[in-house]
PDB file of C-alpha atoms in Angstrom:
ATOM      1  CA  MET A   1     172.684 118.207  52.675  1.00  0.00           C
ATOM      2  CA  LYS A   2     171.007 115.215  54.690  1.00  0.00           C
ATOM      3  CA  GLU A   3     169.310 117.626  56.883  1.00  0.00           C
ATOM      4  CA  ARG A   4     167.784 119.544  54.101  1.00  0.00           C
ATOM      5  CA  TYR A   5     166.382 116.301  52.382  1.00  0.00           C
ATOM      6  CA  TYR A   6     164.905 115.227  55.816  1.00  0.00           C
ATOM      7  CA  ALA A   7     163.222 118.380  56.353  1.00  0.00           C
ATOM      8  CA  THR A   8     161.760 118.325  52.776  1.00  0.00           C
ATOM      9  CA  PHE A   9     160.613 114.787  53.449  1.00  0.00           C
ATOM     10  CA  VAL A  10     158.848 116.012  56.793  1.00  0.00           C
ATOM     11  CA  ILE A  11     157.127 118.760  55.133  1.00  0.00           C
ATOM     12  CA  LEU A  12     155.754 116.376  52.090  1.00  0.00           C
ATOM     13  CA  LEU A  13     154.749 113.945  54.559  1.00  0.00           C
ATOM     14  CA  ALA A  14     152.738 116.349  56.615  1.00  0.00           C
ATOM     15  CA  THR A  15     151.393 117.849  53.789  1.00  0.00           C
ATOM     16  CA  THR A  16     150.091 114.525  52.414  1.00  0.00           C
ATOM     17  CA  MET A  17     148.645 113.814  55.836  1.00  0.00           C
ATOM     18  CA  LEU A  18     146.710 117.056  55.857  1.00  0.00           C
ATOM     19  CA  ALA A  19     145.390 116.567  52.339  1.00  0.00           C
ATOM     20  CA  ALA A  20     144.131 112.973  53.246  1.00  0.00           C
ATOM     21  CA  VAL A  21     142.012 114.301  56.132  1.00  0.00           C
ATOM     22  CA  PRO A  22     138.497 113.482  54.913  1.00  0.00           C
ATOM     23  CA  THR A  23     135.533 116.251  55.035  1.00  0.00           C
ATOM     24  CA  ARG A  24     132.118 115.280  55.818  1.00  0.00           C
ATOM     25  CA  TYR A  25     128.963 117.450  54.711  1.00  0.00           C
ATOM     26  CA  TYR A  26     125.903 117.814  56.837  1.00  0.00           C
ATOM     27  CA  VAL A  27     122.792 119.525  55.806  1.00  0.00           C
ATOM     28  CA  GLY A  28     120.572 119.389  59.150  1.00  0.00           C
ATOM     29  CA  ARG A  29     121.110 115.837  60.290  1.00  0.00           C
ATOM     30  CA  ILE A  30     121.515 114.508  56.638  1.00  0.00           C
ATOM     31  CA  GLU A  31     124.841 113.757  55.548  1.00  0.00           C
ATOM     32  CA  VAL A  32     125.425 114.974  51.724  1.00  0.00           C
ATOM     33  CA  SER A  33     128.048 114.737  48.961  1.00  0.00           C
ATOM     34  CA  ASP A  34     130.739 117.486  48.591  1.00  0.00           C
ATOM     35  CA  SER A  35     129.020 118.039  45.032  1.00  0.00           C
ATOM     36  CA  PHE A  36     125.526 118.778  46.640  1.00  0.00           C
ATOM     37  CA  TRP A  37     127.225 121.116  49.198  1.00  0.00           C
ATOM     38  CA  ILE A  38     128.937 123.061  46.691  1.00  0.00           C
ATOM     39  CA  GLN A  39     125.904 123.454  44.577  1.00  0.00           C
ATOM     40  CA  MET A  40     123.726 124.767  47.184  1.00  0.00           C
ATOM     41  CA  PRO A  41     122.720 128.473  46.864  1.00  0.00           C
ATOM     42  CA  ASP A  42     124.442 131.012  49.107  1.00  0.00           C
ATOM     43  CA  SER A  43     121.298 132.458  49.733  1.00  0.00           C
ATOM     44  CA  LEU A  44     120.246 129.465  51.670  1.00  0.00           C
ATOM     45  CA  ASP A  45     123.394 129.670  53.926  1.00  0.00           C
ATOM     46  CA  TYR A  46     121.461 130.189  56.988  1.00  0.00           C
ATOM     47  CA  VAL A  47     123.611 128.806  59.919  1.00  0.00           C
ATOM     48  CA  SER A  48     126.964 127.206  59.136  1.00  0.00           C
ATOM     49  CA  SER A  49     129.812 125.746  61.252  1.00  0.00           C
ATOM     50  CA  GLU A  50     133.039 123.875  60.676  1.00  0.00           C
ATOM     51  CA  PHE A  51     134.842 121.623  63.053  1.00  0.00           C
ATOM     52  CA  ASN A  52     138.259 120.474  62.358  1.00  0.00           C
ATOM     53  CA  TYR A  53     139.228 117.316  64.254  1.00  0.00           C
ATOM     54  CA  ASP A  54     142.756 115.192  63.953  1.00  0.00           C
ATOM     55  CA  THR A  55     141.379 112.976  61.392  1.00  0.00           C
ATOM     56  CA  LEU A  56     138.312 114.480  60.158  1.00  0.00           C
ATOM     57  CA  VAL A  57     136.626 117.813  59.074  1.00  0.00           C
ATOM     58  CA  VAL A  58     132.925 118.272  59.609  1.00  0.00           C
ATOM     59  CA  LYS A  59     131.128 120.974  57.815  1.00  0.00           C
ATOM     60  CA  SER A  60     127.340 121.544  58.406  1.00  0.00           C
ATOM     61  CA  ARG A  61     124.622 124.126  57.797  1.00  0.00           C
ATOM     62  CA  GLU A  62     121.104 124.570  58.607  1.00  0.00           C
ATOM     63  CA  LEU A  63     118.299 125.672  56.154  1.00  0.00           C
ATOM     64  CA  PRO A  64     115.766 128.287  56.634  1.00  0.00           C
ATOM     65  CA  LEU A  65     112.211 127.222  57.335  1.00  0.00           C
ATOM     66  CA  THR A  66     111.455 127.897  53.621  1.00  0.00           C
ATOM     67  CA  HIS A  67     113.382 124.725  52.349  1.00  0.00           C
ATOM     68  CA  TYR A  68     114.333 121.241  53.311  1.00  0.00           C
ATOM     69  CA  ILE A  69     116.250 118.221  52.030  1.00  0.00           C
ATOM     70  CA  ASP A  70     114.017 115.776  50.273  1.00  0.00           C
ATOM     71  CA  SER A  71     115.602 112.418  50.632  1.00  0.00           C
ATOM     72  CA  VAL A  72     112.542 110.264  49.932  1.00  0.00           C
ATOM     73  CA  SER A  73     111.112 111.272  46.375  1.00  0.00           C
ATOM     74  CA  ILE A  74     114.028 109.625  44.588  1.00  0.00           C
ATOM     75  CA  PRO A  75     115.876 106.782  46.451  1.00  0.00           C
ATOM     76  CA  GLY A  76     119.607 107.356  46.949  1.00  0.00           C
ATOM     77  CA  LYS A  77     119.378 110.929  45.844  1.00  0.00           C
ATOM     78  CA  TYR A  78     118.896 114.192  47.805  1.00  0.00           C
ATOM     79  CA  ILE A  79     116.894 117.219  46.417  1.00  0.00           C
ATOM     80  CA  LEU A  80     116.649 120.735  47.817  1.00  0.00           C
ATOM     81  CA  ALA A  81     113.006 121.488  47.784  1.00  0.00           C
ATOM     82  CA  MET A  82     111.062 124.424  48.891  1.00  0.00           C
ATOM     83  CA  ARG A  83     108.064 124.125  51.255  1.00  0.00           C
ATOM     84  CA  PRO A  84     104.467 124.883  50.254  1.00  0.00           C
ATOM     85  CA  PRO A  85     103.476 128.574  51.617  1.00  0.00           C
ATOM     86  CA  GLU A  86     100.896 127.263  53.961  1.00  0.00           C
ATOM     87  CA  VAL A  87     103.539 124.867  55.447  1.00  0.00           C
ATOM     88  CA  ILE A  88     106.036 127.752  55.724  1.00  0.00           C
ATOM     89  CA  ALA A  89     103.413 130.050  57.421  1.00  0.00           C
ATOM     90  CA  GLU A  90     102.649 127.162  59.846  1.00  0.00           C
ATOM     91  CA  LEU A  91     106.272 126.645  60.782  1.00  0.00           C
ATOM     92  CA  GLU A  92     106.969 130.307  61.278  1.00  0.00           C
ATOM     93  CA  GLY A  93     103.907 130.389  63.658  1.00  0.00           C
ATOM     94  CA  ILE A  94     105.283 127.569  65.756  1.00  0.00           C
ATOM     95  CA  PHE A  95     108.854 128.690  65.641  1.00  0.00           C
ATOM     96  CA  SER A  96     107.800 132.355  66.816  1.00  0.00           C
ATOM     97  CA  LEU A  97     105.517 130.923  69.540  1.00  0.00           C
ATOM     98  CA  THR A  98     108.419 128.702  70.792  1.00  0.00           C
ATOM     99  CA  ASN A  99     110.977 131.491  70.855  1.00  0.00           C
ATOM    100  CA  LYS A 100     108.727 133.877  72.506  1.00  0.00           C
ATOM    101  CA  ASN A 101     107.927 131.415  75.257  1.00  0.00           C
ATOM    102  CA  TYR A 102     111.712 130.473  75.594  1.00  0.00           C
ATOM    103  CA  ARG A 103     112.478 134.165  75.976  1.00  0.00           C
ATOM    104  CA  GLU A 104     109.855 134.824  78.469  1.00  0.00           C
ATOM    105  CA  GLN A 105     110.981 132.024  80.552  1.00  0.00           C
ATOM    106  CA  SER A 106     114.667 133.154  80.217  1.00  0.00           C
ATOM    107  CA  LEU A 107     113.954 136.401  82.074  1.00  0.00           C
ATOM    108  CA  SER A 108     115.031 136.723  85.689  1.00  0.00           C
ATOM    109  CA  VAL A 109     112.786 139.483  86.513  1.00  0.00           C
ATOM    110  CA  SER A 110     109.430 140.850  85.713  1.00  0.00           C
ATOM    111  CA  VAL A 111     107.438 144.204  85.258  1.00  0.00           C
ATOM    112  CA  GLY A 112     106.706 145.793  88.677  1.00  0.00           C
ATOM    113  CA  GLU A 113     109.836 144.398  90.645  1.00  0.00           C
ATOM    114  CA  LEU A 114     112.584 146.567  91.829  1.00  0.00           C
ATOM    115  CA  ALA A 115     115.373 146.469  89.381  1.00  0.00           C
ATOM    116  CA  PRO A 116     118.632 144.844  90.600  1.00  0.00           C
ATOM    117  CA  GLN A 117     121.316 147.159  90.942  1.00  0.00           C
ATOM    118  CA  ILE A 118     124.405 146.664  88.563  1.00  0.00           C
ATOM    119  CA  ARG A 119     127.971 147.484  88.512  1.00  0.00           C
ATOM    120  CA  LEU A 120     129.491 148.729  85.041  1.00  0.00           C
ATOM    121  CA  MET A 121     132.405 150.406  83.725  1.00  0.00           C
ATOM    122  CA  ARG A 122     132.029 153.060  81.025  1.00  0.00           C
ATOM    123  CA  TYR A 123     133.975 152.351  77.855  1.00  0.00           C
ATOM    124  CA  MET A 124     134.673 155.988  77.010  1.00  0.00           C
ATOM    125  CA  ASP A 125     136.533 156.938  80.167  1.00  0.00           C
ATOM    126  CA  LYS A 126     137.038 153.655  82.062  1.00  0.00           C
ATOM    127  CA  SER A 127     135.023 155.033  85.105  1.00  0.00           C
ATOM    128  CA  VAL A 128     133.083 152.681  87.231  1.00  0.00           C
ATOM    129  CA  VAL A 129     129.637 152.941  88.421  1.00  0.00           C
ATOM    130  CA  ASP A 130     128.952 150.835  91.410  1.00  0.00           C
ATOM    131  CA  SER A 131     125.300 151.369  91.774  1.00  0.00           C
ATOM    132  CA  LEU A 132     123.903 152.552  88.359  1.00  0.00           C
ATOM    133  CA  ILE A 133     120.231 152.758  89.220  1.00  0.00           C
ATOM    134  CA  ASN A 134     119.386 156.246  91.345  1.00  0.00           C
ATOM    135  CA  PRO A 135     115.946 157.430  92.607  1.00  0.00           C
ATOM    136  CA  GLY A 136     114.204 160.022  90.449  1.00  0.00           C
ATOM    137  CA  HIS A 137     115.683 158.805  87.268  1.00  0.00           C
ATOM    138  CA  CYS A 138     114.398 156.854  84.317  1.00  0.00           C
ATOM    139  CA  TYR A 139     116.627 154.296  82.551  1.00  0.00           C
ATOM    140  CA  LEU A 140     116.561 152.285  79.140  1.00  0.00           C
ATOM    141  CA  LEU A 141     119.034 149.492  79.279  1.00  0.00           C
ATOM    142  CA  SER A 142     119.978 147.799  76.136  1.00  0.00           C
ATOM    143  CA  PHE A 143     121.921 144.735  76.468  1.00  0.00           C
ATOM    144  CA  TRP A 144     123.971 144.190  73.322  1.00  0.00           C
ATOM    145  CA  ALA A 145     126.990 142.118  72.047  1.00  0.00           C
ATOM    146  CA  THR A 146     129.489 142.523  69.138  1.00  0.00           C
ATOM    147  CA  TRP A 147     128.657 139.113  67.866  1.00  0.00           C
ATOM    148  CA  CYS A 148     124.778 139.677  68.059  1.00  0.00           C
ATOM    149  CA  GLY A 149     123.320 140.623  64.859  1.00  0.00           C
ATOM    150  CA  ASN A 150     119.783 141.426  66.032  1.00  0.00           C
ATOM    151  CA  CYS A 151     121.447 143.749  68.584  1.00  0.00           C
ATOM    152  CA  LEU A 152     123.224 145.683  65.921  1.00  0.00           C
ATOM    153  CA  GLN A 153     120.376 145.960  63.780  1.00  0.00           C
ATOM    154  CA  GLU A 154     117.959 147.443  66.501  1.00  0.00           C
ATOM    155  CA  LEU A 155     120.771 149.785  67.717  1.00  0.00           C
ATOM    156  CA  GLN A 156     120.903 151.434  64.337  1.00  0.00           C
ATOM    157  CA  PRO A 157     119.972 155.089  64.729  1.00  0.00           C
ATOM    158  CA  GLU A 158     116.464 154.689  63.087  1.00  0.00           C
ATOM    159  CA  PHE A 159     115.423 151.985  65.557  1.00  0.00           C
ATOM    160  CA  ILE A 160     115.853 151.978  69.440  1.00  0.00           C
ATOM    161  CA  PRO A 161     118.169 155.234  69.311  1.00  0.00           C
ATOM    162  CA  SER A 162     115.449 157.189  67.497  1.00  0.00           C
ATOM    163  CA  VAL A 163     113.226 156.570  70.504  1.00  0.00           C
ATOM    164  CA  ALA A 164     115.858 157.428  73.190  1.00  0.00           C
ATOM    165  CA  GLU A 165     116.916 160.805  71.158  1.00  0.00           C
ATOM    166  CA  ARG A 166     113.348 161.966  71.738  1.00  0.00           C
ATOM    167  CA  PHE A 167     114.093 162.228  75.509  1.00  0.00           C
ATOM    168  CA  CYS A 168     117.625 163.455  75.044  1.00  0.00           C
ATOM    169  CA  ASN A 169     116.794 166.967  76.602  1.00  0.00           C
ATOM    170  CA  ASP A 170     115.517 165.496  79.984  1.00  0.00           C
ATOM    171  CA  MET A 171     118.135 165.123  82.497  1.00  0.00           C
ATOM    172  CA  SER A 172     116.234 162.421  84.345  1.00  0.00           C
ATOM    173  CA  PHE A 173     116.393 159.874  81.364  1.00  0.00           C
ATOM    174  CA  HIS A 174     119.483 157.901  80.664  1.00  0.00           C
ATOM    175  CA  PHE A 175     119.981 155.531  77.654  1.00  0.00           C
ATOM    176  CA  ILE A 176     122.379 152.905  78.739  1.00  0.00           C
ATOM    177  CA  PRO A 177     123.668 150.498  76.105  1.00  0.00           C
ATOM    178  CA  VAL A 178     125.427 147.642  78.010  1.00  0.00           C
ATOM    179  CA  CYS A 179     127.938 145.501  75.844  1.00  0.00           C
ATOM    180  CA  ILE A 180     128.325 141.969  77.242  1.00  0.00           C
ATOM    181  CA  ASP A 181     131.422 139.839  76.893  1.00  0.00           C
ATOM    182  CA  ALA A 182     133.650 142.264  75.262  1.00  0.00           C
ATOM    183  CA  THR A 183     136.767 144.119  77.031  1.00  0.00           C
ATOM    184  CA  SER A 184     137.746 147.724  76.281  1.00  0.00           C
ATOM    185  CA  ASP A 185     140.300 146.422  73.737  1.00  0.00           C
ATOM    186  CA  ASP A 186     137.673 144.250  72.088  1.00  0.00           C
ATOM    187  CA  LEU A 187     135.389 147.228  71.728  1.00  0.00           C
ATOM    188  CA  GLN A 188     138.207 149.337  70.478  1.00  0.00           C
ATOM    189  CA  LYS A 189     138.765 146.927  67.609  1.00  0.00           C
ATOM    190  CA  PHE A 190     135.223 146.614  66.772  1.00  0.00           C
ATOM    191  CA  PHE A 191     134.459 150.484  66.582  1.00  0.00           C
ATOM    192  CA  ASN A 192     137.600 150.959  64.622  1.00  0.00           C
ATOM    193  CA  SER A 193     137.012 148.209  62.292  1.00  0.00           C
ATOM    194  CA  ARG A 194     133.607 149.089  61.173  1.00  0.00           C
ATOM    195  CA  LEU A 195     133.759 150.967  57.738  1.00  0.00           C
ATOM    196  CA  ASP A 196     130.133 151.967  58.282  1.00  0.00           C
ATOM    197  CA  SER A 197     129.433 154.669  61.106  1.00  0.00           C
ATOM    198  CA  LYS A 198     126.150 153.117  62.317  1.00  0.00           C
ATOM    199  CA  TRP A 199     127.492 152.137  65.687  1.00  0.00           C
ATOM    200  CA  ARG A 200     130.180 154.533  66.318  1.00  0.00           C
ATOM    201  CA  TYR A 201     127.915 156.543  68.527  1.00  0.00           C
ATOM    202  CA  LEU A 202     128.076 153.739  70.964  1.00  0.00           C
ATOM    203  CA  SER A 203     131.454 154.267  71.829  1.00  0.00           C
ATOM    204  CA  GLU A 204     130.497 157.575  73.788  1.00  0.00           C
ATOM    205  CA  ILE A 205     127.771 155.986  75.767  1.00  0.00           C
ATOM    206  CA  THR A 206     128.345 152.312  76.281  1.00  0.00           C
ATOM    207  CA  TYR A 207     129.011 150.561  79.368  1.00  0.00           C
ATOM    208  CA  LEU A 208     130.986 147.199  79.625  1.00  0.00           C
ATOM    209  CA  ASP A 209     129.597 143.948  81.262  1.00  0.00           C
ATOM    210  CA  THR A 210     132.535 141.666  80.366  1.00  0.00           C
ATOM    211  CA  ASP A 211     131.515 138.884  82.902  1.00  0.00           C
ATOM    212  CA  ARG A 212     127.928 139.234  82.299  1.00  0.00           C
ATOM    213  CA  LYS A 213     127.140 139.738  85.982  1.00  0.00           C
ATOM    214  CA  ALA A 214     124.862 142.786  85.007  1.00  0.00           C
ATOM    215  CA  ASN A 215     123.221 140.702  82.285  1.00  0.00           C
ATOM    216  CA  GLU A 216     122.603 137.757  84.449  1.00  0.00           C
ATOM    217  CA  LYS A 217     120.565 139.725  87.073  1.00  0.00           C
ATOM    218  CA  TYR A 218     118.055 140.529  84.324  1.00  0.00           C
ATOM    219  CA  GLY A 219     117.880 137.357  82.340  1.00  0.00           C
ATOM    220  CA  LYS A 220     119.472 134.156  81.509  1.00  0.00           C
ATOM    221  CA  SER A 221     123.147 134.608  80.663  1.00  0.00           C
ATOM    222  CA  GLY A 222     123.972 135.822  77.091  1.00  0.00           C
ATOM    223  CA  ILE A 223     120.151 136.312  76.092  1.00  0.00           C
ATOM    224  CA  MET A 224     120.265 139.125  73.467  1.00  0.00           C
ATOM    225  CA  PRO A 225     118.915 141.541  72.675  1.00  0.00           C
ATOM    226  CA  LEU A 226     117.312 142.445  75.957  1.00  0.00           C
ATOM    227  CA  ASN A 227     115.793 146.031  76.786  1.00  0.00           C
ATOM    228  CA  VAL A 228     114.525 147.138  80.129  1.00  0.00           C
ATOM    229  CA  VAL A 229     112.983 150.412  81.079  1.00  0.00           C
ATOM    230  CA  ILE A 230     113.427 151.352  84.717  1.00  0.00           C
ATOM    231  CA  GLY A 231     110.934 153.968  86.308  1.00  0.00           C
ATOM    232  CA  LYS A 232     111.866 156.740  88.698  1.00  0.00           C
ATOM    233  CA  ASP A 233     110.923 154.577  91.557  1.00  0.00           C
ATOM    234  CA  GLY A 234     113.596 152.050  90.721  1.00  0.00           C
ATOM    235  CA  ARG A 235     110.845 149.486  89.537  1.00  0.00           C
ATOM    236  CA  ILE A 236     110.726 147.830  86.080  1.00  0.00           C
ATOM    237  CA  LEU A 237     108.169 149.241  83.724  1.00  0.00           C
ATOM    238  CA  TYR A 238     109.130 147.421  80.631  1.00  0.00           C
ATOM    239  CA  ILE A 239     111.270 144.403  79.694  1.00  0.00           C
ATOM    240  CA  HIS A 240     111.599 142.897  76.350  1.00  0.00           C
ATOM    241  CA  SER A 241     113.706 139.748  75.277  1.00  0.00           C
ATOM    242  CA  GLY A 242     114.279 139.977  71.514  1.00  0.00           C
ATOM    243  CA  SER A 243     114.682 142.284  68.771  1.00  0.00           C
ATOM    244  CA  ILE A 244     112.829 145.594  68.770  1.00  0.00           C
ATOM    245  CA  LYS A 245     112.732 147.027  65.206  1.00  0.00           C
ATOM    246  CA  ASP A 246     109.001 147.249  63.939  1.00  0.00           C
ATOM    247  CA  LYS A 247     106.791 150.276  64.328  1.00  0.00           C
ATOM    248  CA  GLU A 248     104.396 148.927  66.888  1.00  0.00           C
ATOM    249  CA  GLN A 249     107.333 147.593  69.209  1.00  0.00           C
ATOM    250  CA  LEU A 250     109.005 150.930  68.931  1.00  0.00           C
ATOM    251  CA  SER A 251     105.746 152.785  69.746  1.00  0.00           C
ATOM    252  CA  VAL A 252     105.356 150.607  72.909  1.00  0.00           C
ATOM    253  CA  LEU A 253     108.944 151.392  73.977  1.00  0.00           C
ATOM    254  CA  TYR A 254     108.378 155.122  73.477  1.00  0.00           C
ATOM    255  CA  GLU A 255     105.172 155.519  75.218  1.00  0.00           C
ATOM    256  CA  THR A 256     106.375 153.375  78.192  1.00  0.00           C
ATOM    257  CA  ILE A 257     109.127 155.950  78.581  1.00  0.00           C
ATOM    258  CA  LYS A 258     106.936 159.062  77.952  1.00  0.00           C
ATOM    259  CA  SER A 259     104.445 157.996  80.427  1.00  0.00           C
ATOM    260  CA  GLU A 260     107.106 157.874  83.141  1.00  0.00           C
ATOM    261  CA  ILE A 261     109.067 161.214  82.009  1.00  0.00           C
ATOM    262  CA  CYS A 262     105.946 163.217  81.513  1.00  0.00           C
ATOM    263  CA  GLY A 263     103.393 161.680  83.662  1.00  0.00           C
ATOM    264  CA  VAL A 264     101.101 160.830  80.820  1.00  0.00           C
ATOM    265  CA  ALA A 265      98.821 157.797  81.220  1.00  0.00           C
ATOM    266  CA  LYS A 266      99.690 155.118  78.558  1.00  0.00           C
TER     267      LYS A 266
END
C-alpha cells in the first residue's frame, strides 16, 4: 500500500513540476504575452520554432515581410501592424537581391567548368553508380530533399518534370533527381505517406545522396533547390540555385537542354 501511495505522490509531483515550467513567447526579437501570441492569425505563421529546456519553454515565430510588431506607438503595448505597400516592395527587392547573391556565392562550380563526377545509389533497385556522368550524354541534375518545400513545389509534374518530359524519347538525355539526407527507408516512408500522388514518380528515377557528398561538389552543403545541366562534353551548361517555377525560368531551362540535344543555337 505504501508503495502505491509513494508512486502516486511521485507522479503528482512530476506533473506539478512540468506544469510549472514557464513558457516565453517571441515574435522576431520581441517578447510578447501569451494572449498576444494566441491572438495572432494563423495566416501570419511564417516560420515557427519551439525549444524545450529543463526549466523553460521558448516559442518563437517570424513574420512575413508584410507585417511587423509595433512596440512604439502605444507605450507598453504591442500592435500587429501591416507595412505600407511601398515599404513591402522595397523590402522584397532587398531580400530578393540578398538571397540571389547568397545563392550565387554558395555554388562550388560555374558554367563552362567540367562537371564533378558523383557516386550515387538509385533508390528503386539500390544499384550504385560510381561515375554518373558519361561523354555523349546530357544530364539534368535536380538536387532535392523531403524537407525542402520549394524543391517539392518545383518537382510537381507541371514544372521541372514537364521540361524533362519533352526530351524523354532521346536516349542521350537523363533527368536525375538527387535526394539528399534521406536513406532508402526514409524515402520509402515519404513516398508511402503522401496522400497525393504528385511525387510518386520520383520513386522510379531518384538517386540517394544521403551523406551530401554529391551535393557538396556543386554547392554549399544543403543548398536547395539546386539544378544543373551538364552537356555532352561533360561541362556545365547551366546551374541554378533556387526554385524554378515561373514560365521564364522554365523556358531558359528548356532552351538550354534543347540547344545541347538538338544542336540548336540558344
